[in-house]
mmCIF file of C-alpha atoms in Angstrom:
data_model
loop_
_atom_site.group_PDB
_atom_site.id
_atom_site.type_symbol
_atom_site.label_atom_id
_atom_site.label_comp_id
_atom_site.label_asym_id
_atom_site.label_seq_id
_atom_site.Cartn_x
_atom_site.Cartn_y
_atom_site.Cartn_z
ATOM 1 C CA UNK E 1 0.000 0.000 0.000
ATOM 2 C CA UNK E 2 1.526 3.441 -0.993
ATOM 3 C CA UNK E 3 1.743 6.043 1.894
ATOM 4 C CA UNK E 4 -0.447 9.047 1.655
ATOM 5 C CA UNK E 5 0.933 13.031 1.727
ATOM 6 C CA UNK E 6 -0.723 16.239 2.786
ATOM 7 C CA UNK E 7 -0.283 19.537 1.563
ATOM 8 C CA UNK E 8 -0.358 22.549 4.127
ATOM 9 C CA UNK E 9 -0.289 26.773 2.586
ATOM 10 C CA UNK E 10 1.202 28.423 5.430
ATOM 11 C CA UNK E 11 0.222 32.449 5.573
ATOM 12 C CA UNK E 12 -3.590 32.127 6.520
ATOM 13 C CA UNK E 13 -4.035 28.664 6.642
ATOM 14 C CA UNK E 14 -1.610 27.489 9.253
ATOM 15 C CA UNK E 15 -1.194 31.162 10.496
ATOM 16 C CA UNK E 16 -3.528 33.987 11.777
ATOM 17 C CA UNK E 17 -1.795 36.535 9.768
ATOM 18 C CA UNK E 18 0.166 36.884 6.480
ATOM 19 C CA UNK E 19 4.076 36.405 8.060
ATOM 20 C CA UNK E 20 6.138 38.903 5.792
ATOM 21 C CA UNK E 21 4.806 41.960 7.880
ATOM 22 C CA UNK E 22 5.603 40.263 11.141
ATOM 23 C CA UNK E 23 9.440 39.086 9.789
ATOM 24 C CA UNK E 24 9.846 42.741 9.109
ATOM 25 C CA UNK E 25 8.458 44.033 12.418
ATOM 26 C CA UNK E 26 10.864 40.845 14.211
ATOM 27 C CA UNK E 27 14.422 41.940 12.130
ATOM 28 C CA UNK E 28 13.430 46.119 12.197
ATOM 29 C CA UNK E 29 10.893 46.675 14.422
ATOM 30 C CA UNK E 30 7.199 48.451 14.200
ATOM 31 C CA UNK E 31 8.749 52.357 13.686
ATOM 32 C CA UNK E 32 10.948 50.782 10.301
ATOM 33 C CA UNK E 33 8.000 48.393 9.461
ATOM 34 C CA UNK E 34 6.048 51.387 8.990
ATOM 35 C CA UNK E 35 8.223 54.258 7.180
ATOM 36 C CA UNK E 36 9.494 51.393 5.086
ATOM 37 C CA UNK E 37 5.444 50.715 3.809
ATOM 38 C CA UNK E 38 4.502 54.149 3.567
ATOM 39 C CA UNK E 39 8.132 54.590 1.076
ATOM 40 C CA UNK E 40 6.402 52.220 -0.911
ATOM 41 C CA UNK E 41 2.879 52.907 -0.788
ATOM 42 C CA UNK E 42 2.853 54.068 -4.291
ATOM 43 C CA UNK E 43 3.690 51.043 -5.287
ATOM 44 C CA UNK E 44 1.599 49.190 -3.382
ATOM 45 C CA UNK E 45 -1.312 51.258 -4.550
ATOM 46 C CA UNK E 46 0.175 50.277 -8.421
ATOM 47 C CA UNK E 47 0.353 46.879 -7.358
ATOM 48 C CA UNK E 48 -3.573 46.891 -6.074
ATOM 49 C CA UNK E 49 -4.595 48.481 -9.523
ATOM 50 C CA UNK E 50 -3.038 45.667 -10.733
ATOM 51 C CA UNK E 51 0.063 47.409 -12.341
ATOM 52 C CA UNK E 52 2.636 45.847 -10.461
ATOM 53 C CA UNK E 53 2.437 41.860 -10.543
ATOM 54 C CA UNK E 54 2.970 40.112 -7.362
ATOM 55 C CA UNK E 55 6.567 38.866 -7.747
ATOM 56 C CA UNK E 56 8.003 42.239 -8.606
ATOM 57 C CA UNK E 57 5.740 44.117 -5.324
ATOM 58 C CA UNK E 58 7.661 41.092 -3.133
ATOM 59 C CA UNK E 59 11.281 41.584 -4.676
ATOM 60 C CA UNK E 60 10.535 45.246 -4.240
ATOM 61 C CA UNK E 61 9.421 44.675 -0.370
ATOM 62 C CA UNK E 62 12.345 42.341 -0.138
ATOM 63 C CA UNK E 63 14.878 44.301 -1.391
ATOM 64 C CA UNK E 64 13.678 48.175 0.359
ATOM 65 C CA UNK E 65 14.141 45.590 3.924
ATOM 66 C CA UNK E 66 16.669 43.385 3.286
ATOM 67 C CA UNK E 67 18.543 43.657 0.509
ATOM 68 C CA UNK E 68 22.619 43.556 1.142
ATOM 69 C CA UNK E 69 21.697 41.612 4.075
ATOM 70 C CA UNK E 70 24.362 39.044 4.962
ATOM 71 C CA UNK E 71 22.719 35.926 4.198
ATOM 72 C CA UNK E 72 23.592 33.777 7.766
ATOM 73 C CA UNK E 73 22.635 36.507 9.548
ATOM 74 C CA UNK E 74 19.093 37.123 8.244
ATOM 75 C CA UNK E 75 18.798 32.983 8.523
ATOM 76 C CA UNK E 76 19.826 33.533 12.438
ATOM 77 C CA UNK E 77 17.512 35.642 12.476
ATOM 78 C CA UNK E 78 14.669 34.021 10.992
ATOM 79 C CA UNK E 79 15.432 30.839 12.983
ATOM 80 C CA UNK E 80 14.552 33.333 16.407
ATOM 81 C CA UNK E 81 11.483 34.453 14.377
ATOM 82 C CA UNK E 82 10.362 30.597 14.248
ATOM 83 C CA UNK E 83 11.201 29.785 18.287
ATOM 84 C CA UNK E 84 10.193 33.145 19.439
ATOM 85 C CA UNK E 85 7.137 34.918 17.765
ATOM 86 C CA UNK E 86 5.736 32.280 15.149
ATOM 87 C CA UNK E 87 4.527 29.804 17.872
ATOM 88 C CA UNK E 88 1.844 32.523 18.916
ATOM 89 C CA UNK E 89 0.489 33.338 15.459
ATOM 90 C CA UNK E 90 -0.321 29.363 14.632
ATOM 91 C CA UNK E 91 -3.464 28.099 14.872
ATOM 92 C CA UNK E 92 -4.226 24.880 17.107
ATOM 93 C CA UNK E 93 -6.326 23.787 14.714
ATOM 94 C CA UNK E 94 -3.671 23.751 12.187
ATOM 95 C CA UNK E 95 -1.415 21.986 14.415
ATOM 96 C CA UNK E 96 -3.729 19.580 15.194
ATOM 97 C CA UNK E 97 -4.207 18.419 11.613
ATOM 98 C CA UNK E 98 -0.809 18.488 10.875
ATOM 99 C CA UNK E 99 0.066 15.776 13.633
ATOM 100 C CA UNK E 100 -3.056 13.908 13.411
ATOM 101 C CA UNK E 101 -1.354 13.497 9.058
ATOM 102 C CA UNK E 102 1.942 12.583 11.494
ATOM 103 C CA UNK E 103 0.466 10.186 13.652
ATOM 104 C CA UNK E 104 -0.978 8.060 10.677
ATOM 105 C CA UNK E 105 2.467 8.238 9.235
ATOM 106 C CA UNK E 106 1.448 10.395 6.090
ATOM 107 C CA UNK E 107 4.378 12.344 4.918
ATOM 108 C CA UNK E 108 3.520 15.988 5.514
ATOM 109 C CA UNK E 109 4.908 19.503 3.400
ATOM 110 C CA UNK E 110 4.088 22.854 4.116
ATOM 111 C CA UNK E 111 4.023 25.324 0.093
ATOM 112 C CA UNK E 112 4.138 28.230 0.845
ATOM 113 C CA UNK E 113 4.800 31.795 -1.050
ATOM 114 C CA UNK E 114 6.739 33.233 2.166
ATOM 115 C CA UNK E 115 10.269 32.659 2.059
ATOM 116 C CA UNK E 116 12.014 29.339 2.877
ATOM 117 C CA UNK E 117 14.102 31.266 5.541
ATOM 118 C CA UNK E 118 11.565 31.896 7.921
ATOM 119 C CA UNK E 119 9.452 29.113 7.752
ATOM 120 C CA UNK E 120 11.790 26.077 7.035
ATOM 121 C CA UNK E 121 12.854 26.586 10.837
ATOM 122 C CA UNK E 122 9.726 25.483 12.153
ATOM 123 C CA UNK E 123 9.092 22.684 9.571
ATOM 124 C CA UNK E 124 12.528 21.119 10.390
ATOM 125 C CA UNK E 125 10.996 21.548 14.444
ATOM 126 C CA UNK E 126 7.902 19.283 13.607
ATOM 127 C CA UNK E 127 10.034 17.104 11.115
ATOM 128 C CA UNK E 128 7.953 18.126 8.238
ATOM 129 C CA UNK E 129 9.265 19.567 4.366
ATOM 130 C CA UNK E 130 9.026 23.295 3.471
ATOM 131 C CA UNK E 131 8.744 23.962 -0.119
ATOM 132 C CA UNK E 132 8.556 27.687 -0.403
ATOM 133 C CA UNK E 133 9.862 31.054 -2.317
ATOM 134 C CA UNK E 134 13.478 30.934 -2.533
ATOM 135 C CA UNK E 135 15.357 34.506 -2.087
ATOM 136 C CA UNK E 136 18.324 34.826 -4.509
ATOM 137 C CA UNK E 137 21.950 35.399 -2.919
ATOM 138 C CA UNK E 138 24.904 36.540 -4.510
ATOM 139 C CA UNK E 139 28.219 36.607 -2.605
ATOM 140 C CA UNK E 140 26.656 35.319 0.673
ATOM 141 C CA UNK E 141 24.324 38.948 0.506
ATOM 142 C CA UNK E 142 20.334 38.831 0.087
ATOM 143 C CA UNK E 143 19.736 40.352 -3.506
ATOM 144 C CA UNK E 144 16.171 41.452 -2.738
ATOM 145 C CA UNK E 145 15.261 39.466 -5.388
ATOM 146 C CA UNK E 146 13.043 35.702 -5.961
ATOM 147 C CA UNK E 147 15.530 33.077 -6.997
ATOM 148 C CA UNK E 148 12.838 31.672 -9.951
ATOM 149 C CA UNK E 149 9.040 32.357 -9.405
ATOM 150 C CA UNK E 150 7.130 33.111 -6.311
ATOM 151 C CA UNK E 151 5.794 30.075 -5.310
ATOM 152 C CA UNK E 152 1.957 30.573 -5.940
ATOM 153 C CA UNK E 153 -0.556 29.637 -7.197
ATOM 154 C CA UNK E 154 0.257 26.853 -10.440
ATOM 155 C CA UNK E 155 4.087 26.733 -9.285
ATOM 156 C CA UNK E 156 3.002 25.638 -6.161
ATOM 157 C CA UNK E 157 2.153 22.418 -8.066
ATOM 158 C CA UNK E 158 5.410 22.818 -10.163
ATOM 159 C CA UNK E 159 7.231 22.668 -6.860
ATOM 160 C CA UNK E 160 5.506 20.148 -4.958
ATOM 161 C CA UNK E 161 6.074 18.103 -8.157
ATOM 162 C CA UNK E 162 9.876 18.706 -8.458
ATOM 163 C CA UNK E 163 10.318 17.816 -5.194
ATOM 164 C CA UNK E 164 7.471 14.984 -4.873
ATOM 165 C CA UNK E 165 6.928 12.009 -6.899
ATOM 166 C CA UNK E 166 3.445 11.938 -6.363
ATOM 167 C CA UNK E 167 3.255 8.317 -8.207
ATOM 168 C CA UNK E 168 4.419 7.247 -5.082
ATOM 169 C CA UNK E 169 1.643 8.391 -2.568
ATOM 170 C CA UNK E 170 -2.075 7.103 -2.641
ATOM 171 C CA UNK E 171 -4.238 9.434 -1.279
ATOM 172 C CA UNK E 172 -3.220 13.054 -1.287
ATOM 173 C CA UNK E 173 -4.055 15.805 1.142
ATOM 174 C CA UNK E 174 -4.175 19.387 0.462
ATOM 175 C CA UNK E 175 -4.936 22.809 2.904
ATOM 176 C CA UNK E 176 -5.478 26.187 1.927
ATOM 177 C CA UNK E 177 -7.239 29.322 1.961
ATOM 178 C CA UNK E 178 -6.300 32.005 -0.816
ATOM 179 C CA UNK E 179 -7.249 31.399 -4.518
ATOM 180 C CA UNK E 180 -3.168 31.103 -4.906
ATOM 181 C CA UNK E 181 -4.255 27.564 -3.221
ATOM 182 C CA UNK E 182 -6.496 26.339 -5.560
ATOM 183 C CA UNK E 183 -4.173 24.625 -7.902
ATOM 184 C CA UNK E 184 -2.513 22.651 -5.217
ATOM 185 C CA UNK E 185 -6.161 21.669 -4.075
ATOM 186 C CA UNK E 186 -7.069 20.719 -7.457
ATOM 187 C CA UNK E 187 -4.448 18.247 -8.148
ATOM 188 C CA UNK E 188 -5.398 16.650 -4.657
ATOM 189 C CA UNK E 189 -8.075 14.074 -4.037
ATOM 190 C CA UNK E 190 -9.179 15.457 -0.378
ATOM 191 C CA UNK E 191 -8.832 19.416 -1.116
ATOM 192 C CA UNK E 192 -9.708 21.496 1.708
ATOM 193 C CA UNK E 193 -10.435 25.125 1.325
ATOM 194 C CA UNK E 194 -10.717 27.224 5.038
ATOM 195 C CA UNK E 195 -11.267 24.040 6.877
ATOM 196 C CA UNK E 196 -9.513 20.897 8.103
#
């Protein structure tokens, strides 16, 4: 009999809140959080008319916070984001379903479009894969930029399938909550949308 797999999104689904504000507020605090949006609120006001797509608003988040960060320490960083702060913005109910996939021995992955570096921590913690948006380094600095495609929407499937032969599971979970989610729910046979 082949083992079963679940899918889990992370911002919203797992979470109470999308995650990229709250790395910011953890690495520069509330005050920088704060000028730093307002900097970019034309942007952001491009990127709600749908002049800015979704990749280039991120890389231009990432890089306006981050970018020319030294790589190991942002990672240190983002490793006392996951111990310290995340554990109070997860839902129980989340949790729950993710070890109740554990207990039965399914192999469980979290796909996410929030970087690897802050949410691979806490995977590795409940011995679980993290497939998520990988941030592009050049000479051990953070470029601001994605390293390939956000991973949303149709490359979460791309991803889950580079990295999963999913030949080799029967039945197949997956979580989410955002229309991003609904190609990773389609390709599932138990799809779950806001619920577990």
């Amino acid at each position: 009999m082949k083992p079963s797999i679940a899918f889990f999104d992370f911002d919203g689904t797992i979470t109470t809140k999308d995650t990229l504000f709250e790395i910011i507020r953890f690495h520069k605090g509330s005050a920088a959080l704060n000028i730093g949006m307002a900097l970019l609120s034309p942007a952001l006001v491009a990127f709600k008319m749908k002049l800015i797509s979704t990749q280039r608003m991120k890389e231009m988040v990432f890089r306006f916070f981050f970018g020319g960060t030294q790589v190991d320490t942002f990672r240190d960083k983002c490793a006392a984001f996951c111990a310290e702060k995340l554990p109070e913005l997860v839902k129980q109910n989340a949790l729950q379903a993710i070890r109740q996939h554990l207990l039965q021995g399914h192999q469980v992955a979290v796909v996410t479009a929030s970087a690897e570096e802050w949410v691979e921590p806490w995977c590795s913690s409940l011995g679980i894969v993290c497939i998520g948006t990988r941030l592009e380094v050049r000479n051990a600095l953070i470029t601001g930029k994605i390293h390939g495609l956000n991973c949303n929407g149709p490359e979460k499937v791309e991803r889950i399938k580079q990295t999963f032969d999913l030949n080799g599971y029967d039945d197949i979970y997956a979580y989410g909550d955002t229309n991003g989610d609904k190609p990773m729910l389609g390709m599932a046979k138990y799809g779950y949308f806001r619920k577990f």
